[in-house]
Amino acid sequence: MIPARYAASRFPGKLMQDLGGKTVILRTYQAALETGLFDRVFVVTDSNIIFNEIKNNGGDVIRSIKDHDCGSDRIAEAVEDMDVDIVVNVQGDEPFTNKEGLEEVLGVFYKEDAHRIDLASLMTEITDWKEISDPNCVKVIVDKNNFALYFSRSPIPFPRDKNTGVKYYKHKGIYAFRKDALMDFYRLPMRKLEAAEKIECIRYLEYGKNIKMAETTSQGIEIDTPEDLARAKKLISEEAESPLVNDTFKNFPMVPKVVFGKGCFNQLETILSPQRKSKAPFIYIVDDVFKDNSGLINRIPLKFNDKLIFVSTNEEPKTSQVDEMVSLIKKEYMHIPSGIIGIGGGSILDLAKAVSIMLTNNGSAADYQGWDLVKNKAVYHVGIPTISGTGAEVSRTCVLTGPDKKLGINSDFTPFDQVILDPDLTIGVPCNQWFYTGMDCYIHCIESLNGTFLNAFSQSYGEKAFDLCKEIFFEGNCNEAESRAKLMMASWHGGMSIAYSQVGVAHALSYGLAYVLGTKHGIGNCIVFGHLEEFYPEGVRMFKEMVKKHDIVLPKEICKDLTETQMETMIDIALGLEPLWENAIGENWKETITRKKLRDLYLKM
Ligand SMILES: [Fe+2]
């Protein structure tokens, strides 16, 4: 909860001041969201201006009904009817709120003496006497277990003896309350010490509550004065000039929860119920091939105002489609959904990921196509594949066709929070579909294992997936239960393998086909791959054997009627995927991969 009052005695309107292109309050809101520590983040305000600022930027904001003297009262009113255990009060004027400090303050509720804690707050050591003696800076003293003894604007303790090595701590205005303690506070009248010092948390001490102080080293800047604002602006412009770059090694998120096994789909309700937020629905995005499949649809645990959206996957997912779905959901519901659940193949899973991201990020999905452009944590999202091979259930991307490119939204917030792998859900997939999507996995392995980005991490996943693919497509067939379970695991491992390396030539060319002709990913890869002996001789040889074994007939001459513009666009799209080429060929790929070469390849397809 971010209490935000427009009038501030020392610096009126400070929360609406511009700070590097965004208002202070919006920056604070986004910083709190970005920590990823909270189920929900709200601004609570008495002001129309602040209300509209957050609302217009797609944020969650609550209007105070009553007048309040302090931030705690304001958030108490807002959470009174919410079902919450811990409420964190983040100051609206702390645009540099960071994860570390909030993690510290939340962490105290998981320690031994947690039962003694009514609320927790944060302090940071200060050493400059000017700051120690500044009445704008609230100091705190603590007992040996870091419970607060007193807060004051005076320097405490008074340093009569200057050689005791006593430390001074500045109180930072971040609180984590048990809801009961917060509601108590709301009901208890102010007493004299609080009134004299004008420090809210003294009220808790006056009523005998225990405040646990966590220590942080991060200083941040509170915007209390115009000078603070100037310092903050400087900090932001410095950050923009010299971003901290130390990303030699990829630091990837993984799907935190996965359940596997025949029939595990029935566990969906148990999995979802702790994630349900009152009044906020679960939205199911389901492949419309299941529209008449009551066997599956009846097992979806629809409750309250949950919603099923059937989506056709005749075409690859588009950014415009994501934008439309997000705006429909926002129009229909007052609350951001409790979760988005995708049930289907790679396209549906990618749509579910994209929608969950766009519910908490402004603008169009097209703005986020690329690497690490997503700012805010996505809504809780669950992936339930009903066909295996794409690796979409485990990947850090969701591939979308946008107005000018086909590219994934690749970010730390993209991967699912939960995946449900039930091999029974893939029963009934047509055999050619099974083959095309399975080959996507096979091609992931070939491209990863033959790429220059290969490393032991990605190799270990790629080799396992490759072996599974061989077992499935040389020894098994599309209707076997064992093949279904194996392909589910192959898809997962293949997805992991490319996450830690990259795909290659087949994907680059197939993205071109998809963009210009709308060719779907699985079949597009198959069309391309048969012509890539030059890049993957052994992989292509095996691929052709598998095509034969399963009597697959692939389309031919699909590029022969392309207009010149279409061909040029296709080449542009393929060449634009630089990391793929760099993985496949190496740093100097531009020497051999020419426009002419791609044209010749496309003309063969
Ligand atoms: Fe793929």
Coordinates of C-alpha atoms and ligand atoms in Angstrom, one line a residue:
M1 CA 0.0 0.0 0.0
I2 CA 1.4 3.3 -1.0
P3 CA -0.4 6.1 0.9
A4 CA -0.2 9.3 -1.2
R5 CA -1.4 12.7 -0.1
Y6 CA -1.3 15.5 -2.6
A7 CA -0.8 18.3 -0.1
A8 CA 2.5 18.0 1.8
S9 CA 3.4 20.6 4.3
R10 CA 7.0 21.1 3.3
F11 CA 6.8 20.4 -0.5
P12 CA 3.2 20.6 -1.8
G13 CA 2.5 18.5 -4.8
K14 CA 5.8 16.7 -4.5
L15 CA 4.4 13.4 -5.6
M16 CA 3.4 14.8 -8.9
Q17 CA 6.8 16.4 -9.6
D18 CA 8.5 15.1 -12.7
L19 CA 11.4 12.8 -12.1
G20 CA 13.2 11.8 -15.3
G21 CA 10.0 11.7 -17.4
K22 CA 7.7 10.1 -14.8
T23 CA 6.0 11.5 -11.7
V24 CA 7.5 10.7 -8.3
I25 CA 4.4 8.7 -7.3
L26 CA 4.3 6.6 -10.5
R27 CA 8.0 5.8 -10.1
T28 CA 7.4 4.7 -6.5
Y29 CA 4.5 2.6 -7.6
Q30 CA 6.5 0.9 -10.4
A31 CA 9.5 0.4 -8.1
A32 CA 7.2 -1.4 -5.6
L33 CA 5.7 -3.6 -8.3
E34 CA 9.2 -4.4 -9.7
T35 CA 10.4 -5.9 -6.5
G36 CA 8.1 -8.8 -7.3
L37 CA 7.5 -9.3 -3.5
F38 CA 3.8 -8.4 -3.3
D39 CA 0.7 -10.1 -4.4
R40 CA -0.8 -6.7 -5.1
V41 CA 0.4 -3.1 -5.0
F42 CA -2.0 -0.2 -4.5
V43 CA -1.7 3.6 -4.3
V44 CA -4.2 4.9 -1.7
T45 CA -4.9 8.6 -2.1
D46 CA -7.3 11.5 -1.3
S47 CA -6.4 13.3 -4.5
N48 CA -8.0 13.2 -7.9
I49 CA -4.8 14.1 -9.6
I50 CA -2.9 11.2 -8.1
F51 CA -5.8 8.9 -8.6
N52 CA -5.9 9.7 -12.3
E53 CA -2.1 9.5 -12.7
I54 CA -2.0 5.9 -11.4
K55 CA -5.2 4.8 -13.1
N56 CA -4.2 6.3 -16.5
N57 CA -0.9 4.4 -16.3
G58 CA -2.7 1.1 -15.7
G59 CA -2.0 0.9 -12.0
D60 CA -4.1 -0.1 -9.1
V61 CA -5.3 2.8 -7.0
I62 CA -7.9 3.2 -4.2
R63 CA -9.6 6.4 -3.2
S64 CA -9.7 7.3 0.5
I65 CA -13.2 7.8 1.7
K66 CA -12.4 9.7 4.9
D67 CA -9.9 12.4 5.7
H68 CA -6.8 11.0 7.4
D69 CA -4.0 12.5 9.4
C70 CA -1.5 9.9 8.5
G71 CA -0.6 7.2 6.0
S72 CA -1.3 4.3 8.3
D73 CA -4.9 5.4 8.8
R74 CA -5.2 5.9 5.1
I75 CA -4.1 2.3 4.3
A76 CA -6.0 0.9 7.3
E77 CA -9.2 2.2 5.7
A78 CA -8.2 0.7 2.4
V79 CA -7.5 -2.8 3.7
E80 CA -10.3 -3.0 6.2
D81 CA -12.3 -5.4 4.0
M82 CA -9.4 -7.1 2.3
D83 CA -8.4 -10.6 3.1
V84 CA -4.7 -10.0 3.8
D85 CA -2.2 -11.2 6.4
I86 CA 0.7 -8.7 6.0
V87 CA 0.3 -5.2 4.7
V88 CA 3.4 -3.2 3.7
N89 CA 3.3 0.6 3.8
V90 CA 5.7 2.0 1.2
Q91 CA 6.0 5.8 1.3
G92 CA 4.9 7.6 -1.8
D93 CA 7.9 9.8 -1.8
E94 CA 10.4 6.8 -2.0
P95 CA 10.9 6.4 -5.8
F96 CA 14.0 4.4 -5.2
T97 CA 12.3 1.8 -3.1
N98 CA 14.3 -1.3 -3.7
K99 CA 13.8 -5.0 -3.2
E100 CA 16.6 -5.5 -0.7
G101 CA 15.1 -3.2 2.0
L102 CA 11.6 -4.6 1.6
E103 CA 12.9 -8.2 1.7
E104 CA 14.6 -7.4 5.0
V105 CA 11.5 -6.0 6.5
L106 CA 9.3 -8.9 5.3
G107 CA 12.0 -11.4 6.3
V108 CA 11.5 -10.7 10.0
F109 CA 8.1 -12.4 9.9
Y110 CA 9.8 -15.7 9.0
K111 CA 12.3 -15.6 11.9
E112 CA 12.2 -17.2 15.4
D113 CA 10.7 -14.2 17.3
A114 CA 8.1 -13.6 14.6
H115 CA 5.2 -14.3 17.1
R116 CA 6.3 -11.3 19.2
I117 CA 6.2 -8.8 16.2
D118 CA 3.3 -6.6 15.7
L119 CA 4.9 -4.6 12.9
A120 CA 8.3 -4.3 11.3
S121 CA 10.1 -1.4 9.9
L122 CA 13.4 -0.4 8.5
M123 CA 16.5 1.5 9.6
T124 CA 19.8 2.5 8.1
E125 CA 23.0 3.6 9.8
I126 CA 23.9 7.3 9.5
T127 CA 27.2 8.8 10.4
D128 CA 27.0 12.4 9.3
W129 CA 26.3 14.6 12.4
K130 CA 24.5 17.1 10.2
E131 CA 22.0 14.4 9.3
I132 CA 21.9 13.0 12.9
S133 CA 21.0 16.4 14.2
D134 CA 18.5 17.3 11.4
P135 CA 14.9 17.2 12.8
N136 CA 13.7 16.1 9.3
C137 CA 15.6 12.9 9.8
V138 CA 13.8 10.5 12.3
K139 CA 16.2 8.5 14.4
V140 CA 15.5 5.2 16.1
I141 CA 17.1 3.3 19.0
V142 CA 16.7 -0.4 19.5
D143 CA 17.2 -3.1 22.1
K144 CA 19.6 -6.0 21.6
N145 CA 17.1 -7.9 19.6
N146 CA 16.4 -4.9 17.3
F147 CA 13.0 -4.1 18.8
A148 CA 12.4 -0.3 18.7
L149 CA 12.8 1.5 22.0
Y150 CA 12.0 5.0 20.7
F151 CA 11.8 7.2 17.7
S152 CA 12.8 10.8 17.7
R153 CA 13.6 13.9 15.7
S154 CA 16.3 14.7 18.3
P155 CA 19.6 12.9 18.1
I156 CA 19.1 9.8 20.2
P157 CA 21.0 8.7 22.2
F158 CA 22.5 12.0 23.3
P159 CA 26.3 11.5 23.0
R160 CA 27.4 12.6 26.4
D161 CA 30.3 10.1 26.2
K162 CA 31.6 10.2 22.7
N163 CA 33.7 7.1 23.0
T164 CA 31.1 4.4 23.4
G165 CA 30.9 3.5 19.7
V166 CA 27.2 4.0 19.7
K167 CA 25.6 3.9 16.3
Y168 CA 22.9 6.2 14.9
Y169 CA 20.1 4.9 12.8
K170 CA 17.7 6.7 10.6
H171 CA 14.2 5.4 10.4
K172 CA 13.0 4.6 6.9
G173 CA 9.3 5.0 6.4
I174 CA 8.5 1.5 5.3
Y175 CA 6.3 -0.6 7.6
A176 CA 5.1 -4.2 7.4
F177 CA 2.1 -4.7 9.6
R178 CA 0.1 -7.7 10.6
K179 CA -3.3 -6.6 9.6
D180 CA -4.6 -6.8 13.2
A181 CA -1.9 -4.4 14.4
L182 CA -2.8 -2.0 11.6
M183 CA -6.5 -2.1 12.4
D184 CA -5.7 -1.5 16.1
F185 CA -3.7 1.5 15.2
Y186 CA -6.6 2.9 13.2
R187 CA -8.9 2.7 16.2
L188 CA -6.5 4.0 18.9
P189 CA -6.4 7.7 19.5
M190 CA -3.1 9.6 19.2
R191 CA -1.3 10.2 22.4
K192 CA 1.0 13.0 23.4
L193 CA 4.5 11.7 22.5
E194 CA 3.3 11.1 18.9
A195 CA 1.6 14.5 18.8
A196 CA 4.8 16.2 20.0
E197 CA 7.2 14.5 17.7
K198 CA 4.8 14.1 14.7
I199 CA 6.1 10.5 14.2
E200 CA 3.4 8.0 13.6
C201 CA 5.0 4.8 14.8
I202 CA 5.4 6.3 18.3
R203 CA 1.7 5.5 18.7
Y204 CA 2.5 1.8 18.6
L205 CA 5.1 2.2 21.3
E206 CA 2.8 4.2 23.5
Y207 CA 0.3 1.3 23.3
G208 CA 2.9 -1.3 24.1
K209 CA 3.3 -2.8 20.6
N210 CA 6.5 -4.5 19.4
I211 CA 8.2 -3.0 16.5
K212 CA 11.0 -5.0 15.0
M213 CA 13.6 -3.0 13.1
A214 CA 15.4 -4.6 10.2
E215 CA 18.6 -2.9 9.0
T216 CA 19.4 -2.0 5.5
T217 CA 22.4 -0.5 3.9
S218 CA 20.5 1.0 0.9
Q219 CA 20.0 4.7 1.4
G220 CA 17.7 5.8 -1.3
I221 CA 16.4 9.3 -1.6
E222 CA 13.1 10.4 -0.1
I223 CA 11.6 13.4 -1.8
D224 CA 11.0 15.7 1.1
T225 CA 12.3 19.0 -0.4
P226 CA 13.0 20.5 -3.8
E227 CA 16.7 19.8 -3.1
D228 CA 15.9 16.1 -2.7
L229 CA 14.2 16.2 -6.0
A230 CA 17.2 17.7 -7.7
R231 CA 19.4 15.0 -6.2
A232 CA 17.0 12.3 -7.4
K233 CA 17.0 13.8 -10.9
K234 CA 20.7 13.7 -11.0
L235 CA 20.8 10.1 -9.8
I236 CA 18.4 9.1 -12.5
S237 CA 20.3 10.9 -15.3
E238 CA 23.5 9.2 -14.1
E239 CA 21.8 5.8 -14.1
A240 CA 20.6 6.4 -17.6
E241 CA 24.1 7.4 -18.8
S242 CA 25.9 4.5 -17.3
P243 CA 23.6 1.6 -16.8
L244 CA 25.2 -1.1 -14.6
V245 CA 26.2 -3.6 -17.1
N246 CA 27.5 -6.9 -15.8
D247 CA 25.6 -9.4 -17.7
T248 CA 28.3 -11.6 -19.1
F249 CA 26.5 -14.6 -17.8
K250 CA 22.8 -15.2 -18.3
N251 CA 20.8 -15.2 -15.1
F252 CA 17.6 -16.9 -15.9
P253 CA 14.4 -17.5 -14.0
M254 CA 12.9 -21.0 -14.0
V255 CA 9.3 -22.1 -13.7
P256 CA 9.0 -22.3 -9.9
K257 CA 6.3 -24.9 -9.7
V258 CA 5.5 -27.8 -12.0
V259 CA 3.2 -30.8 -11.5
F260 CA 3.6 -33.8 -13.8
G261 CA 1.6 -37.0 -14.3
K262 CA -1.4 -38.6 -16.0
G263 CA -4.5 -37.0 -14.6
C264 CA -2.7 -34.2 -12.7
F265 CA -5.0 -31.7 -14.4
N266 CA -7.6 -32.6 -11.8
Q267 CA -5.4 -30.9 -9.2
L268 CA -5.9 -27.5 -10.9
E269 CA -8.5 -26.3 -8.4
T270 CA -6.2 -27.1 -5.4
I271 CA -3.4 -25.3 -7.1
L272 CA -5.3 -22.2 -7.9
S273 CA -7.4 -21.6 -4.8
P274 CA -4.6 -20.1 -2.7
Q275 CA -4.0 -17.6 -5.6
R276 CA -7.5 -16.4 -5.7
K277 CA -8.0 -12.8 -4.7
S278 CA -11.5 -11.9 -3.7
K279 CA -13.5 -10.5 -6.6
A280 CA -10.6 -11.0 -9.0
P281 CA -11.4 -13.7 -11.5
F282 CA -9.3 -16.4 -13.1
I283 CA -9.3 -16.0 -16.9
Y284 CA -8.8 -19.2 -18.9
I285 CA -7.5 -18.9 -22.4
V286 CA -8.3 -22.1 -24.1
D287 CA -7.7 -23.4 -27.7
D288 CA -11.0 -23.4 -29.4
V289 CA -10.5 -27.0 -30.6
F290 CA -11.7 -27.8 -27.1
K291 CA -14.9 -25.9 -27.4
D292 CA -17.0 -29.0 -27.8
N293 CA -14.8 -31.2 -25.7
S294 CA -17.0 -31.3 -22.6
G295 CA -14.6 -33.9 -21.1
L296 CA -12.0 -31.2 -20.7
I297 CA -14.1 -28.1 -20.3
N298 CA -16.2 -29.6 -17.5
R299 CA -13.0 -30.3 -15.5
I300 CA -12.1 -26.6 -15.5
P301 CA -12.9 -25.4 -12.0
L302 CA -14.8 -22.2 -12.9
K303 CA -15.9 -20.3 -9.8
F304 CA -17.6 -16.9 -9.2
N305 CA -16.8 -14.6 -12.1
D306 CA -14.1 -16.7 -13.7
K307 CA -14.1 -16.6 -17.5
L308 CA -13.3 -18.9 -20.3
I309 CA -12.0 -17.4 -23.5
F310 CA -11.8 -19.7 -26.5
V311 CA -9.1 -18.6 -29.0
S312 CA -8.6 -20.0 -32.5
T313 CA -5.0 -20.9 -33.3
N314 CA -5.4 -20.9 -37.0
E315 CA -2.9 -18.1 -37.0
E316 CA 0.2 -17.4 -34.9
P317 CA -0.5 -15.1 -31.9
K318 CA -0.4 -11.3 -32.7
T319 CA 0.4 -8.3 -30.6
S320 CA -2.9 -6.7 -31.6
Q321 CA -4.7 -9.9 -30.4
V322 CA -3.0 -9.6 -27.0
D323 CA -3.9 -5.9 -26.8
E324 CA -7.5 -6.6 -27.6
M325 CA -7.8 -9.4 -25.0
V326 CA -6.3 -7.2 -22.3
S327 CA -8.6 -4.3 -23.0
L328 CA -11.6 -6.6 -23.0
I329 CA -10.6 -8.0 -19.6
K330 CA -10.0 -4.6 -18.2
K331 CA -13.3 -3.4 -19.4
E332 CA -15.2 -6.3 -18.0
Y333 CA -13.6 -6.4 -14.6
M334 CA -12.9 -3.8 -11.9
H335 CA -10.0 -5.9 -10.6
I336 CA -6.9 -7.2 -12.2
P337 CA -7.5 -10.9 -12.6
S338 CA -6.2 -13.4 -9.9
G339 CA -4.5 -15.3 -12.7
I340 CA -4.4 -16.2 -16.4
I341 CA -4.4 -19.9 -17.3
G342 CA -3.5 -21.0 -20.8
I343 CA -4.7 -24.4 -22.0
G344 CA -3.5 -25.4 -25.4
G345 CA -0.4 -25.5 -27.6
G346 CA 2.5 -23.1 -28.0
S347 CA 0.4 -20.3 -29.4
I348 CA -2.1 -20.4 -26.5
L349 CA 0.7 -20.6 -23.9
D350 CA 2.4 -17.7 -25.5
L351 CA -0.8 -15.7 -25.6
A352 CA -1.4 -16.5 -21.9
K353 CA 2.0 -15.3 -21.0
A354 CA 1.7 -12.1 -23.0
V355 CA -1.8 -11.2 -21.6
S356 CA -0.5 -11.7 -18.1
I357 CA 2.3 -9.3 -18.8
M358 CA 0.2 -6.7 -20.5
L359 CA -2.3 -6.6 -17.6
T360 CA 0.3 -4.9 -15.5
N361 CA 2.3 -3.0 -18.2
N362 CA 1.1 -0.1 -20.2
G363 CA 1.0 0.4 -23.9
S364 CA 0.9 -2.2 -26.6
A365 CA 2.4 -5.7 -26.5
A366 CA 4.5 -4.6 -29.5
D367 CA 6.4 -2.2 -27.2
Y368 CA 7.8 -5.1 -25.3
Q369 CA 8.9 -7.4 -28.2
G370 CA 12.6 -7.8 -27.5
W371 CA 14.9 -8.6 -24.6
D372 CA 14.1 -7.4 -21.0
L373 CA 11.8 -4.5 -21.9
V374 CA 9.0 -5.6 -19.4
K375 CA 8.9 -3.3 -16.4
N376 CA 6.3 -4.7 -14.1
K377 CA 5.7 -8.2 -12.7
A378 CA 3.0 -10.1 -14.7
V379 CA -0.2 -11.3 -13.2
Y380 CA 0.1 -14.9 -11.8
H381 CA 0.0 -17.2 -14.8
V382 CA -0.3 -20.9 -15.4
G383 CA 0.6 -23.0 -18.5
I384 CA -1.2 -26.2 -19.3
P385 CA 0.1 -27.7 -22.6
T386 CA -2.2 -29.9 -24.6
I387 CA 0.4 -30.6 -27.3
S388 CA 4.1 -30.9 -26.7
G389 CA 7.2 -29.8 -28.4
T390 CA 7.4 -26.0 -28.5
G391 CA 8.9 -25.6 -25.1
A392 CA 6.6 -22.6 -24.5
E393 CA 5.7 -24.1 -21.1
V394 CA 9.2 -23.5 -19.8
S395 CA 10.6 -20.7 -21.9
R396 CA 11.4 -17.1 -21.0
T397 CA 9.7 -15.8 -24.1
C398 CA 6.4 -15.6 -25.8
V399 CA 6.6 -15.2 -29.5
L400 CA 4.3 -12.7 -31.1
T401 CA 3.8 -11.3 -34.6
G402 CA 3.8 -7.5 -34.3
P403 CA 3.2 -4.7 -36.8
D404 CA 6.9 -4.8 -37.9
K405 CA 8.4 -8.0 -36.5
K406 CA 7.9 -11.5 -35.2
L407 CA 9.7 -11.5 -31.9
G408 CA 9.2 -12.7 -28.4
I409 CA 8.6 -10.8 -25.2
N410 CA 11.7 -12.2 -23.6
S411 CA 11.8 -11.2 -19.9
D412 CA 12.2 -12.4 -16.3
F413 CA 8.5 -11.9 -15.9
T414 CA 7.5 -14.1 -18.9
P415 CA 7.9 -17.6 -17.5
F416 CA 4.9 -19.3 -16.0
D417 CA 4.4 -19.3 -12.2
Q418 CA 3.0 -22.8 -12.5
V419 CA 3.0 -25.4 -15.2
I420 CA 0.7 -28.5 -15.3
L421 CA 2.1 -31.4 -17.4
D422 CA -0.6 -34.0 -17.8
P423 CA 0.2 -36.3 -20.7
D424 CA -3.4 -37.4 -21.0
L425 CA -4.3 -33.9 -22.2
T426 CA -2.4 -34.6 -25.4
I427 CA -4.7 -37.5 -26.3
G428 CA -6.5 -36.9 -29.6
V429 CA -3.9 -34.6 -31.2
P430 CA -3.9 -35.3 -34.9
C431 CA -0.8 -37.2 -35.9
N432 CA 0.6 -34.7 -38.4
Q433 CA 0.1 -32.0 -35.7
W434 CA 1.9 -34.2 -33.2
F435 CA 4.7 -34.6 -35.7
Y436 CA 5.2 -30.9 -36.6
T437 CA 5.2 -29.8 -33.0
G438 CA 7.4 -32.7 -31.9
M439 CA 9.8 -31.7 -34.6
D440 CA 10.0 -28.2 -33.1
C441 CA 11.5 -29.8 -30.1
Y442 CA 13.8 -31.9 -32.2
I443 CA 15.0 -28.8 -34.1
H444 CA 15.5 -27.0 -30.8
C445 CA 17.9 -29.7 -29.8
I446 CA 19.8 -29.7 -33.1
E447 CA 20.1 -25.9 -33.2
S448 CA 21.2 -25.7 -29.6
L449 CA 23.6 -28.6 -29.7
N450 CA 25.2 -27.4 -32.9
G451 CA 25.3 -23.8 -31.9
T452 CA 28.3 -21.7 -30.9
F453 CA 26.5 -20.6 -27.7
L454 CA 26.5 -24.2 -26.4
N455 CA 27.5 -24.7 -22.8
A456 CA 27.4 -27.6 -20.4
F457 CA 24.1 -26.4 -18.9
S458 CA 22.2 -26.2 -22.2
Q459 CA 24.0 -29.3 -23.5
S460 CA 22.8 -31.4 -20.6
Y461 CA 19.2 -30.5 -21.4
G462 CA 19.6 -30.7 -25.1
E463 CA 21.1 -34.1 -25.2
K464 CA 18.4 -35.6 -23.0
A465 CA 15.7 -34.1 -25.2
F466 CA 17.5 -35.3 -28.3
D467 CA 17.6 -38.8 -27.0
L468 CA 14.0 -38.7 -26.1
C469 CA 13.0 -37.4 -29.5
K470 CA 14.9 -40.3 -31.1
E471 CA 13.1 -42.8 -29.0
I472 CA 9.7 -41.2 -29.7
F473 CA 10.0 -40.7 -33.4
F474 CA 12.1 -43.8 -34.4
E475 CA 10.6 -46.3 -32.0
G476 CA 7.2 -44.9 -31.0
N477 CA 4.2 -43.5 -32.6
C478 CA 1.7 -40.8 -32.1
N479 CA -0.9 -42.8 -30.2
E480 CA 1.2 -44.3 -27.5
A481 CA 0.8 -43.2 -23.9
E482 CA 4.5 -43.7 -23.3
S483 CA 5.4 -41.4 -26.3
R484 CA 3.0 -38.7 -24.9
A485 CA 4.8 -38.6 -21.5
K486 CA 8.2 -38.7 -23.2
L487 CA 7.4 -35.9 -25.6
M488 CA 6.2 -33.8 -22.7
M489 CA 9.5 -34.1 -21.0
A490 CA 11.5 -33.7 -24.3
S491 CA 9.6 -30.5 -24.9
W492 CA 10.5 -29.2 -21.4
H493 CA 14.2 -30.2 -21.8
G494 CA 14.4 -28.8 -25.3
G495 CA 12.9 -25.6 -24.1
M496 CA 15.5 -25.4 -21.3
S497 CA 18.3 -26.1 -23.7
I498 CA 17.5 -23.2 -25.9
A499 CA 16.8 -20.9 -22.9
Y500 CA 20.5 -21.2 -22.0
S501 CA 21.8 -21.1 -25.6
Q502 CA 19.7 -20.1 -28.6
V503 CA 17.9 -21.5 -31.6
G504 CA 19.4 -21.2 -35.1
V505 CA 19.0 -21.2 -38.9
A506 CA 15.7 -23.1 -39.1
H507 CA 14.0 -20.8 -36.6
A508 CA 15.3 -17.6 -38.3
L509 CA 14.0 -18.8 -41.7
S510 CA 10.8 -20.1 -40.3
Y511 CA 10.0 -16.8 -38.6
G512 CA 10.3 -15.2 -42.1
L513 CA 7.7 -17.7 -43.5
A514 CA 5.4 -17.0 -40.5
Y515 CA 5.6 -13.3 -40.9
V516 CA 4.9 -13.1 -44.6
L517 CA 2.8 -16.2 -45.2
G518 CA 1.4 -16.9 -41.7
T519 CA 2.9 -20.3 -41.8
K520 CA 2.6 -21.9 -38.3
H521 CA 5.7 -22.5 -36.3
G522 CA 5.8 -26.3 -36.2
I523 CA 5.1 -26.9 -39.9
G524 CA 7.2 -23.9 -40.9
N525 CA 10.2 -25.4 -39.1
C526 CA 9.6 -28.7 -40.9
I527 CA 9.4 -27.0 -44.3
V528 CA 12.6 -25.2 -43.7
F529 CA 14.6 -27.9 -42.0
G530 CA 14.6 -30.3 -44.9
H531 CA 16.7 -27.8 -46.8
L532 CA 19.4 -27.2 -44.2
E533 CA 21.8 -30.1 -44.9
E534 CA 24.6 -27.5 -45.3
F535 CA 24.1 -26.3 -41.7
Y536 CA 23.0 -29.5 -39.9
P537 CA 23.9 -32.5 -42.1
E538 CA 23.3 -35.3 -39.6
G539 CA 20.2 -33.6 -38.1
V540 CA 18.6 -33.2 -41.5
R541 CA 19.4 -36.8 -42.5
M542 CA 17.6 -38.1 -39.4
F543 CA 14.8 -35.6 -39.8
K544 CA 14.1 -37.0 -43.3
E545 CA 14.0 -40.5 -42.0
M546 CA 11.4 -39.5 -39.4
V547 CA 9.3 -37.8 -42.0
K548 CA 9.3 -41.0 -44.0
K549 CA 8.6 -43.3 -41.1
H550 CA 5.5 -41.3 -40.1
D551 CA 4.2 -40.7 -43.7
I552 CA 4.3 -37.0 -43.4
V553 CA 3.8 -35.0 -46.6
L554 CA 5.2 -31.5 -46.3
P555 CA 4.0 -28.7 -48.6
K556 CA 6.4 -27.8 -51.4
E557 CA 7.2 -24.7 -53.5
I558 CA 5.4 -22.4 -51.0
C559 CA 7.6 -19.4 -52.0
K560 CA 7.4 -19.7 -55.7
D561 CA 4.5 -17.1 -56.1
L562 CA 5.9 -14.6 -53.7
T563 CA 6.1 -11.0 -54.9
E564 CA 9.4 -9.3 -54.8
T565 CA 8.3 -7.2 -51.8
Q566 CA 7.2 -10.3 -49.9
M567 CA 10.5 -12.0 -50.6
E568 CA 12.5 -8.9 -49.4
T569 CA 10.4 -8.7 -46.3
M570 CA 10.9 -12.4 -45.6
I571 CA 14.7 -11.9 -45.9
D572 CA 14.6 -8.8 -43.7
I573 CA 12.7 -10.7 -41.0
A574 CA 15.1 -13.6 -41.1
L575 CA 18.3 -11.5 -41.1
G576 CA 17.0 -9.4 -38.3
L577 CA 17.2 -12.2 -35.9
E578 CA 20.9 -11.7 -35.3
P579 CA 21.4 -13.7 -32.1
L580 CA 20.1 -16.8 -33.9
W581 CA 22.6 -16.4 -36.7
E582 CA 25.4 -15.7 -34.4
N583 CA 24.6 -18.9 -32.5
A584 CA 24.3 -20.9 -35.7
I585 CA 27.3 -19.6 -37.6
G586 CA 29.4 -17.6 -35.2
E587 CA 30.4 -14.0 -34.8
N588 CA 31.2 -13.5 -38.4
W589 CA 28.0 -14.9 -39.8
K590 CA 27.4 -11.8 -42.0
E591 CA 30.3 -13.0 -44.2
T592 CA 28.4 -16.1 -45.4
I593 CA 24.7 -15.3 -44.7
T594 CA 23.9 -13.0 -47.6
R595 CA 20.5 -11.9 -48.9
K596 CA 21.1 -13.9 -52.0
K597 CA 21.8 -17.0 -50.0
L598 CA 18.5 -16.6 -48.1
R599 CA 16.6 -16.0 -51.3
D600 CA 18.0 -19.2 -52.8
L601 CA 17.0 -21.1 -49.7
Y602 CA 13.5 -19.8 -49.6
L603 CA 13.0 -20.5 -53.3
K604 CA 13.9 -24.2 -52.7
M605 CA 11.1 -24.5 -50.1
Ligands
FE1 FE 10.6 -23.4 -31.8

